[in-house]
Amino acid sequence: MAISVCYSVLLLWNIITAYGLVDQQSVTYPVNGRDYGKHVSGSFPFLMPSVSPQTPDLYLCTPIKVDPTTSYYIVGYKPNATMNTAHHMLLYGCGEPGTTKITWNCGEMTKSADEDTGSPCGPQSHSQILYAWARDAPKLDLPPGVGFKVGKNSPTKYLVLQVHYSHIDKFKDGSTDDSGIFLQYTEKPLTKLAGTLLLGTDGMIPPMKTEHMEAACEITENKTIHPFAYRTHTHGLGKVVSGYRVRSNAHGVQEWTLLGKRDPLTPQMFYNVFDNSPILSGDYVAARCTMKSTRQRTTEIGPTNEDEMCNFYLMYYVEEGEPLDMKYCFSQGPPNYYWANPDTGLHNIPHLEASTL
C-alpha cells in the first residue's frame, strides 16, 4: 500500500481507483508497536473523497483497488470519524465493487433514492466485512501475527468503504466530509489469517413490547476458528446483544458458551471475546438481540434510525488454510424465527433472563 507518496496523491488514487496501492520503495518501521522486519509496512488513509451528502440516512460507498501483484495483511484499523457526522462505517473486502463510480448510494436495504445505487460489492462478487465502527469506537489492533489478507492470492481485490450519514444538517452549507479509516498493514506473510462472521436477523418488533431477535448457524466447514473479538450493533431499541458458541457434550446435551455480551448503545467497538476457545466443525454460532419498544407502531429491520438492526460480529483467525467461506449468518427473525423453533437443531437454550445485563 502506498506509504511514501503525499497525502493528496493518496486521495487521488482513492478517487480514480488507481492500479495498485503500493509504493515499491524499501521502507521498514513498526506498525502498532510491532516490528515486522524488512518488509514494507505502514498506514494507508482510506477516506471519503470530500463528499457532501444531501439525503438523510444516506449510505455512501467509495472503492480502492488493491495491487494484485502483492499480498497485504491488514493488522489494525484507526477510525477517522465521529458519531456527530457518521452513524457507522463498514469496510468490505470485494472481488469487484458494486459500481464503477467514485461514490454511490450503497444502502443494501435502500427502498428509493435519487442517487446512483448499488451494493458495496458486485452482485456475483466475493464479499466480506473486514471492519465495522460506530459510536466513537477507538482504534483496533489485531492480535500479534494475525491479519486480513488482501490482494495477491486473496479473493479480496478491492476494498470498499461504506459510511452511513444519518443526519445531514451540517452539510446544508456545502461542507464536505472525509470520514474513513487508516489501514495499518504489512507485507510480511502472516500465517494466522483473520475473518469476520456477521450474525443478524430480519423481522419486526411489536409496539410497546420486548422482543428477542435470534439467529444461529452450524459450522459445516472442516476448519477450526479461533475467536478473539466481537462487536454488537443495533439502533435505538437495542438493550443487549449476546453471542454464543453451541456444542454438544458427550451426552448429546448442547452447552452454550458465551462469546460476548454488550449494551449496543455503548461505543460499538470490537471487544475481547469472553471465551477464546476454538470453534470446531459441528458447533453452532448463535446471537440474540433483546429489543424493547416504547413506540406505538411496529418497528421493522431496516437501514434508518426509524428502523432497527440486530447484528453480532465475530472476528476470528485460522492457523491453517483460509478463513471460513461462510461470511454471514442471518435468520428471518420474529415472528417467524426463534431458537426454540423445532427445526433449528438447538436445545438447552439459555433463559431469556440471561440476555439482560
CSV table of C-alpha atoms in Angstrom, one decimal:
chain,number,residue,atom,x,y,z
A,1,MET,CA,0.0,0.0,0.0
A,2,ALA,CA,1.2,3.5,-0.7
A,3,ILE,CA,3.1,4.9,2.2
A,4,SER,CA,5.6,7.4,1.0
A,5,VAL,CA,3.7,9.5,-1.6
A,6,CYS,CA,2.0,12.6,-0.4
A,7,TYR,CA,-1.5,12.7,1.2
A,8,SER,CA,-3.1,14.4,-1.8
A,9,VAL,CA,-1.9,11.8,-4.2
A,10,LEU,CA,-3.3,9.0,-1.9
A,11,LEU,CA,-6.7,10.7,-2.0
A,12,LEU,CA,-6.4,11.0,-5.8
A,13,TRP,CA,-5.6,7.3,-6.0
A,14,ASN,CA,-8.7,6.6,-4.0
A,15,ILE,CA,-10.8,8.7,-6.2
A,16,ILE,CA,-9.8,7.2,-9.5
A,17,THR,CA,-9.3,3.7,-8.1
A,18,ALA,CA,-5.8,3.6,-9.4
A,19,TYR,CA,-3.9,0.4,-10.2
A,20,GLY,CA,-2.3,-0.8,-7.0
A,21,LEU,CA,-1.9,0.6,-3.6
A,22,VAL,CA,1.8,0.0,-3.1
A,23,ASP,CA,4.9,2.3,-3.4
A,24,GLN,CA,7.8,-0.1,-4.0
A,25,GLN,CA,10.4,1.8,-2.0
A,26,SER,CA,12.1,-0.3,0.7
A,27,VAL,CA,10.7,1.1,3.9
A,28,THR,CA,10.8,-0.6,7.4
A,29,TYR,CA,9.2,0.7,10.6
A,30,PRO,CA,7.0,-0.7,13.3
A,31,VAL,CA,3.2,-0.9,12.9
A,32,ASN,CA,1.0,-1.0,16.1
A,33,GLY,CA,4.3,-1.1,18.1
A,34,ARG,CA,5.4,-4.3,16.3
A,35,ASP,CA,8.5,-4.7,14.2
A,36,TYR,CA,7.7,-6.7,11.0
A,37,GLY,CA,11.3,-6.7,9.9
A,38,LYS,CA,12.5,-5.9,6.5
A,39,HIS,CA,9.1,-5.7,4.9
A,40,VAL,CA,7.0,-2.8,3.7
A,41,SER,CA,4.7,-1.8,6.5
A,42,GLY,CA,2.7,1.3,7.1
A,43,SER,CA,-0.7,3.1,7.2
A,44,PHE,CA,-3.0,3.9,4.3
A,45,PRO,CA,-5.7,6.6,4.7
A,46,PHE,CA,-8.9,5.2,3.1
A,47,LEU,CA,-11.2,8.2,3.3
A,48,MET,CA,-14.3,9.5,1.7
A,49,PRO,CA,-13.3,11.8,-1.2
A,50,SER,CA,-14.8,15.1,0.3
A,51,VAL,CA,-18.4,14.1,-0.1
A,52,SER,CA,-21.4,16.3,0.8
A,53,PRO,CA,-24.4,14.1,1.5
A,54,GLN,CA,-27.8,15.8,0.9
A,55,THR,CA,-30.1,12.9,1.7
A,56,PRO,CA,-30.9,11.9,5.3
A,57,ASP,CA,-29.9,8.3,6.2
A,58,LEU,CA,-27.7,8.0,3.2
A,59,TYR,CA,-25.2,5.2,2.8
A,60,LEU,CA,-22.3,6.2,0.6
A,61,CYS,CA,-19.6,3.8,-0.7
A,62,THR,CA,-16.2,4.5,-2.3
A,63,PRO,CA,-13.7,1.9,-3.6
A,64,ILE,CA,-9.9,1.4,-3.9
A,65,LYS,CA,-8.3,-1.3,-6.0
A,66,VAL,CA,-5.6,-3.4,-4.2
A,67,ASP,CA,-2.4,-4.1,-6.1
A,68,PRO,CA,-2.9,-7.7,-7.4
A,69,THR,CA,0.8,-8.4,-7.6
A,70,THR,CA,1.4,-8.2,-3.8
A,71,SER,CA,-0.2,-9.8,-0.7
A,72,TYR,CA,-1.0,-7.4,2.1
A,73,TYR,CA,-2.1,-8.2,5.6
A,74,ILE,CA,-4.2,-5.6,7.4
A,75,VAL,CA,-3.3,-5.7,11.1
A,76,GLY,CA,-5.1,-2.7,12.5
A,77,TYR,CA,-7.7,0.0,12.0
A,78,LYS,CA,-7.7,3.6,13.1
A,79,PRO,CA,-11.0,5.4,12.5
A,80,ASN,CA,-11.1,8.9,11.2
A,81,ALA,CA,-14.7,9.8,12.2
A,82,THR,CA,-17.0,11.0,14.9
A,83,MET,CA,-20.6,9.9,15.7
A,84,ASN,CA,-21.7,13.5,15.2
A,85,THR,CA,-21.0,13.0,11.5
A,86,ALA,CA,-21.1,9.3,10.7
A,87,HIS,CA,-23.7,6.9,12.2
A,88,HIS,CA,-21.4,4.0,11.4
A,89,MET,CA,-18.8,2.8,8.9
A,90,LEU,CA,-18.2,-0.7,7.3
A,91,LEU,CA,-15.1,-1.8,5.4
A,92,TYR,CA,-15.9,-4.5,2.8
A,93,GLY,CA,-13.5,-6.8,1.0
A,94,CYS,CA,-14.8,-7.4,-2.5
A,95,GLY,CA,-13.8,-9.2,-5.7
A,96,GLU,CA,-15.4,-6.3,-7.6
A,97,PRO,CA,-17.0,-3.1,-6.3
A,98,GLY,CA,-20.8,-2.6,-6.6
A,99,THR,CA,-20.3,0.0,-9.4
A,100,THR,CA,-17.5,1.7,-11.3
A,101,LYS,CA,-18.4,5.1,-9.8
A,102,ILE,CA,-16.3,7.2,-7.4
A,103,THR,CA,-19.1,7.1,-4.9
A,104,TRP,CA,-22.5,5.6,-4.9
A,105,ASN,CA,-25.6,5.1,-2.7
A,106,CYS,CA,-24.9,1.6,-1.3
A,107,GLY,CA,-27.6,1.1,1.4
A,108,GLU,CA,-28.3,-2.6,0.9
A,109,MET,CA,-31.9,-2.1,2.1
A,110,THR,CA,-32.5,1.2,0.3
A,111,LYS,CA,-36.1,1.4,-0.9
A,112,SER,CA,-35.9,4.5,-3.0
A,113,ALA,CA,-33.4,7.3,-3.6
A,114,ASP,CA,-32.4,9.7,-6.3
A,115,GLU,CA,-28.7,8.9,-6.2
A,116,ASP,CA,-27.0,6.2,-8.2
A,117,THR,CA,-27.4,3.0,-6.2
A,118,GLY,CA,-25.6,-0.4,-5.9
A,119,SER,CA,-24.4,-2.8,-3.3
A,120,PRO,CA,-20.9,-2.4,-1.7
A,121,CYS,CA,-19.7,-5.4,-3.7
A,122,GLY,CA,-20.7,-6.6,-7.1
A,123,PRO,CA,-23.7,-8.9,-7.3
A,124,GLN,CA,-21.7,-12.1,-8.1
A,125,SER,CA,-18.6,-10.9,-6.3
A,126,HIS,CA,-16.7,-12.1,-3.2
A,127,SER,CA,-18.0,-10.1,-0.3
A,128,GLN,CA,-16.9,-10.0,3.4
A,129,ILE,CA,-16.9,-7.4,6.1
A,130,LEU,CA,-13.3,-6.7,7.3
A,131,TYR,CA,-14.2,-4.0,9.9
A,132,ALA,CA,-17.1,-2.1,11.5
A,133,TRP,CA,-17.2,1.1,13.5
A,134,ALA,CA,-19.8,3.2,15.3
A,135,ARG,CA,-20.4,5.5,18.3
A,136,ASP,CA,-16.9,6.8,18.6
A,137,ALA,CA,-15.2,3.4,19.0
A,138,PRO,CA,-11.4,3.7,19.3
A,139,LYS,CA,-8.8,2.0,17.1
A,140,LEU,CA,-8.5,-1.7,16.8
A,141,ASP,CA,-5.2,-3.7,16.7
A,142,LEU,CA,-5.4,-7.3,15.8
A,143,PRO,CA,-3.5,-9.9,17.9
A,144,PRO,CA,0.2,-10.4,17.1
A,145,GLY,CA,0.7,-12.4,13.9
A,146,VAL,CA,-2.9,-12.0,12.8
A,147,GLY,CA,-4.0,-10.2,9.7
A,148,PHE,CA,-6.7,-9.9,7.0
A,149,LYS,CA,-5.1,-11.0,3.7
A,150,VAL,CA,-6.0,-8.8,0.6
A,151,GLY,CA,-4.5,-8.5,-2.9
A,152,LYS,CA,-2.5,-11.3,-4.4
A,153,ASN,CA,-3.7,-14.9,-3.7
A,154,SER,CA,-6.8,-13.4,-1.9
A,155,PRO,CA,-10.4,-13.1,-3.2
A,156,THR,CA,-10.3,-9.5,-1.9
A,157,LYS,CA,-9.2,-7.4,-4.9
A,158,TYR,CA,-11.0,-4.2,-3.9
A,159,LEU,CA,-11.7,-2.5,-0.6
A,160,VAL,CA,-15.0,-0.6,-0.3
A,161,LEU,CA,-15.6,1.9,2.5
A,162,GLN,CA,-19.3,2.4,3.4
A,163,VAL,CA,-20.3,5.4,5.6
A,164,HIS,CA,-23.9,5.9,6.9
A,165,TYR,CA,-24.7,9.6,7.1
A,166,SER,CA,-27.8,9.6,9.4
A,167,HIS,CA,-28.1,13.4,9.8
A,168,ILE,CA,-27.1,15.9,7.1
A,169,ASP,CA,-27.8,19.3,8.7
A,170,LYS,CA,-24.0,20.1,8.8
A,171,PHE,CA,-23.8,19.6,5.0
A,172,LYS,CA,-26.5,22.1,4.0
A,173,ASP,CA,-24.0,24.9,3.7
A,174,GLY,CA,-21.9,22.8,1.2
A,175,SER,CA,-19.5,21.4,3.8
A,176,THR,CA,-17.7,18.2,2.9
A,177,ASP,CA,-16.6,15.1,4.8
A,178,ASP,CA,-13.6,12.8,4.7
A,179,SER,CA,-14.6,10.2,7.3
A,180,GLY,CA,-12.8,6.9,6.9
A,181,ILE,CA,-10.2,4.5,8.2
A,182,PHE,CA,-6.4,4.5,8.4
A,183,LEU,CA,-5.5,0.9,7.5
A,184,GLN,CA,-2.4,-0.5,9.3
A,185,TYR,CA,-0.8,-3.1,7.2
A,186,THR,CA,2.3,-5.2,6.5
A,187,GLU,CA,3.7,-7.2,3.6
A,188,LYS,CA,5.2,-9.7,5.9
A,189,PRO,CA,3.5,-13.0,5.3
A,190,LEU,CA,1.3,-14.0,8.2
A,191,THR,CA,0.0,-17.5,8.8
A,192,LYS,CA,-2.9,-16.6,11.1
A,193,LEU,CA,-5.5,-15.3,8.7
A,194,ALA,CA,-8.3,-13.2,10.1
A,195,GLY,CA,-12.0,-13.5,9.2
A,196,THR,CA,-15.3,-11.9,10.3
A,197,LEU,CA,-18.6,-13.7,10.7
A,198,LEU,CA,-21.7,-11.4,10.8
A,199,LEU,CA,-24.8,-12.8,12.5
A,200,GLY,CA,-28.0,-10.9,12.1
A,201,THR,CA,-31.8,-11.1,11.6
A,202,ASP,CA,-34.7,-9.8,9.6
A,203,GLY,CA,-38.0,-9.4,11.3
A,204,MET,CA,-40.1,-6.9,13.3
A,205,ILE,CA,-40.6,-5.7,16.8
A,206,PRO,CA,-44.2,-5.3,18.0
A,207,PRO,CA,-45.3,-1.9,19.5
A,208,MET,CA,-44.8,-1.5,23.3
A,209,LYS,CA,-43.2,-4.9,23.8
A,210,THR,CA,-39.9,-6.6,24.4
A,211,GLU,CA,-38.8,-8.9,21.6
A,212,HIS,CA,-35.9,-11.3,21.2
A,213,MET,CA,-34.3,-11.4,17.7
A,214,GLU,CA,-32.2,-14.6,17.2
A,215,ALA,CA,-30.0,-16.2,14.6
A,216,ALA,CA,-27.9,-19.3,14.6
A,217,CYS,CA,-25.8,-21.3,12.0
A,218,GLU,CA,-23.9,-24.6,12.1
A,219,ILE,CA,-20.2,-24.5,11.3
A,220,THR,CA,-20.1,-27.1,8.5
A,221,GLU,CA,-16.7,-26.5,7.1
A,222,ASN,CA,-13.8,-28.6,8.2
A,223,LYS,CA,-12.0,-25.7,9.8
A,224,THR,CA,-11.0,-24.6,13.3
A,225,ILE,CA,-11.5,-20.9,14.0
A,226,HIS,CA,-10.1,-19.0,17.0
A,227,PRO,CA,-12.4,-16.2,18.1
A,228,PHE,CA,-10.7,-13.1,19.5
A,229,ALA,CA,-13.1,-10.1,19.2
A,230,TYR,CA,-16.8,-9.3,19.0
A,231,ARG,CA,-18.9,-6.3,18.2
A,232,THR,CA,-22.6,-5.5,18.7
A,233,HIS,CA,-24.9,-3.2,16.7
A,234,THR,CA,-28.5,-2.1,17.0
A,235,HIS,CA,-30.3,1.1,16.6
A,236,GLY,CA,-32.2,2.8,19.4
A,237,LEU,CA,-34.4,-0.1,20.7
A,238,GLY,CA,-31.5,-2.5,21.5
A,239,LYS,CA,-30.9,-3.3,25.1
A,240,VAL,CA,-28.4,-6.1,25.0
A,241,VAL,CA,-26.8,-8.3,22.3
A,242,SER,CA,-25.1,-11.6,23.1
A,243,GLY,CA,-23.3,-14.3,21.1
A,244,TYR,CA,-22.7,-17.9,21.8
A,245,ARG,CA,-20.8,-21.0,20.7
A,246,VAL,CA,-23.1,-24.1,21.0
A,247,ARG,CA,-21.5,-27.5,21.3
A,248,SER,CA,-22.9,-30.9,22.2
A,249,ASN,CA,-21.2,-32.7,25.0
A,250,ALA,CA,-20.5,-36.4,25.3
A,251,HIS,CA,-24.2,-36.9,26.5
A,252,GLY,CA,-25.6,-35.1,23.5
A,253,VAL,CA,-26.6,-32.1,25.5
A,254,GLN,CA,-25.8,-28.7,24.0
A,255,GLU,CA,-23.6,-26.4,26.1
A,256,TRP,CA,-23.9,-22.7,25.3
A,257,THR,CA,-20.6,-20.8,25.8
A,258,LEU,CA,-21.0,-17.0,26.0
A,259,LEU,CA,-18.6,-15.3,23.5
A,260,GLY,CA,-19.7,-11.8,24.2
A,261,LYS,CA,-22.5,-9.7,25.6
A,262,ARG,CA,-22.9,-5.9,25.4
A,263,ASP,CA,-25.3,-3.0,25.7
A,264,PRO,CA,-25.3,-2.0,22.0
A,265,LEU,CA,-25.7,1.7,22.8
A,266,THR,CA,-22.3,1.9,24.4
A,267,PRO,CA,-19.3,2.5,22.0
A,268,GLN,CA,-19.7,-0.1,19.2
A,269,MET,CA,-16.1,-1.2,19.1
A,270,PHE,CA,-14.6,-4.7,18.9
A,271,TYR,CA,-14.2,-6.1,22.4
A,272,ASN,CA,-12.2,-9.1,23.5
A,273,VAL,CA,-14.3,-12.3,23.5
A,274,PHE,CA,-15.3,-13.7,26.8
A,275,ASP,CA,-14.1,-17.2,25.8
A,276,ASN,CA,-11.5,-17.7,23.1
A,277,SER,CA,-11.7,-21.5,22.9
A,278,PRO,CA,-11.6,-22.8,19.4
A,279,ILE,CA,-14.9,-23.2,17.4
A,280,LEU,CA,-15.0,-26.5,15.5
A,281,SER,CA,-16.9,-28.0,12.7
A,282,GLY,CA,-20.3,-29.2,14.0
A,283,ASP,CA,-20.5,-26.3,16.5
A,284,TYR,CA,-23.2,-23.7,16.2
A,285,VAL,CA,-22.7,-19.9,16.5
A,286,ALA,CA,-25.7,-18.1,17.7
A,287,ALA,CA,-26.7,-14.5,18.5
A,288,ARG,CA,-29.6,-12.8,20.3
A,289,CYS,CA,-30.7,-9.2,20.5
A,290,THR,CA,-33.1,-8.0,23.2
A,291,MET,CA,-35.2,-5.2,21.9
A,292,LYS,CA,-37.5,-3.0,24.0
A,293,SER,CA,-40.0,-0.9,22.1
A,294,THR,CA,-41.8,2.1,23.6
A,295,ARG,CA,-43.2,3.0,20.2
A,296,GLN,CA,-46.9,2.9,19.3
A,297,ARG,CA,-46.0,1.3,15.9
A,298,THR,CA,-44.3,-1.9,14.7
A,299,THR,CA,-40.6,-1.4,14.0
A,300,GLU,CA,-39.1,-3.4,11.2
A,301,ILE,CA,-35.5,-4.3,10.4
A,302,GLY,CA,-34.1,-1.6,8.0
A,303,PRO,CA,-31.4,1.0,7.3
A,304,THR,CA,-32.7,4.1,9.0
A,305,ASN,CA,-32.9,5.3,12.6
A,306,GLU,CA,-36.7,4.7,12.4
A,307,ASP,CA,-35.9,1.1,11.7
A,308,GLU,CA,-33.9,-1.4,13.7
A,309,MET,CA,-30.9,-3.8,13.2
A,310,CYS,CA,-29.7,-6.8,15.1
A,311,ASN,CA,-26.0,-7.6,14.4
A,312,PHE,CA,-23.3,-9.6,16.2
A,313,TYR,CA,-19.9,-9.5,14.6
A,314,LEU,CA,-17.4,-12.3,15.5
A,315,MET,CA,-13.8,-11.7,14.5
A,316,TYR,CA,-11.5,-14.8,14.4
A,317,TYR,CA,-8.4,-16.3,12.9
A,318,VAL,CA,-7.4,-19.6,11.4
A,319,GLU,CA,-3.9,-21.1,11.9
A,320,GLU,CA,-4.1,-23.2,8.8
A,321,GLY,CA,-5.6,-22.6,5.4
A,322,GLU,CA,-8.2,-19.9,4.6
A,323,PRO,CA,-10.9,-18.3,6.8
A,324,LEU,CA,-14.5,-19.6,6.6
A,325,ASP,CA,-16.3,-19.5,3.3
A,326,MET,CA,-19.4,-18.6,5.4
A,327,LYS,CA,-19.3,-14.8,5.9
A,328,TYR,CA,-22.9,-14.2,7.0
A,329,CYS,CA,-25.4,-16.0,9.2
A,330,PHE,CA,-28.9,-14.4,9.0
A,331,SER,CA,-32.4,-15.6,10.1
A,332,GLN,CA,-35.9,-14.4,9.2
A,333,GLY,CA,-36.2,-13.1,12.8
A,334,PRO,CA,-39.5,-12.6,14.7
A,335,PRO,CA,-42.3,-13.6,14.3
A,336,ASN,CA,-41.0,-16.4,12.0
A,337,TYR,CA,-37.7,-17.5,13.6
A,338,TYR,CA,-36.7,-18.2,17.1
A,339,TRP,CA,-34.0,-20.5,18.6
A,340,ALA,CA,-36.8,-22.6,20.1
A,341,ASN,CA,-38.3,-23.5,16.7
A,342,PRO,CA,-38.3,-27.3,16.3
A,343,ASP,CA,-36.3,-27.2,13.0
A,344,THR,CA,-33.3,-25.2,14.3
A,345,GLY,CA,-31.4,-28.1,15.8
A,346,LEU,CA,-31.0,-26.1,19.1
A,347,HIS,CA,-31.9,-27.2,22.6
A,348,ASN,CA,-30.9,-26.4,26.2
A,349,ILE,CA,-31.4,-22.8,25.2
A,350,PRO,CA,-30.4,-20.1,27.8
A,351,HIS,CA,-33.2,-18.5,29.7
A,352,LEU,CA,-34.3,-15.1,28.4
A,353,GLU,CA,-33.1,-13.6,31.7
A,354,ALA,CA,-29.6,-14.5,30.6
A,355,SER,CA,-29.9,-11.9,27.8
A,356,THR,CA,-30.2,-9.0,30.1
A,357,LEU,CA,-27.2,-7.1,31.6
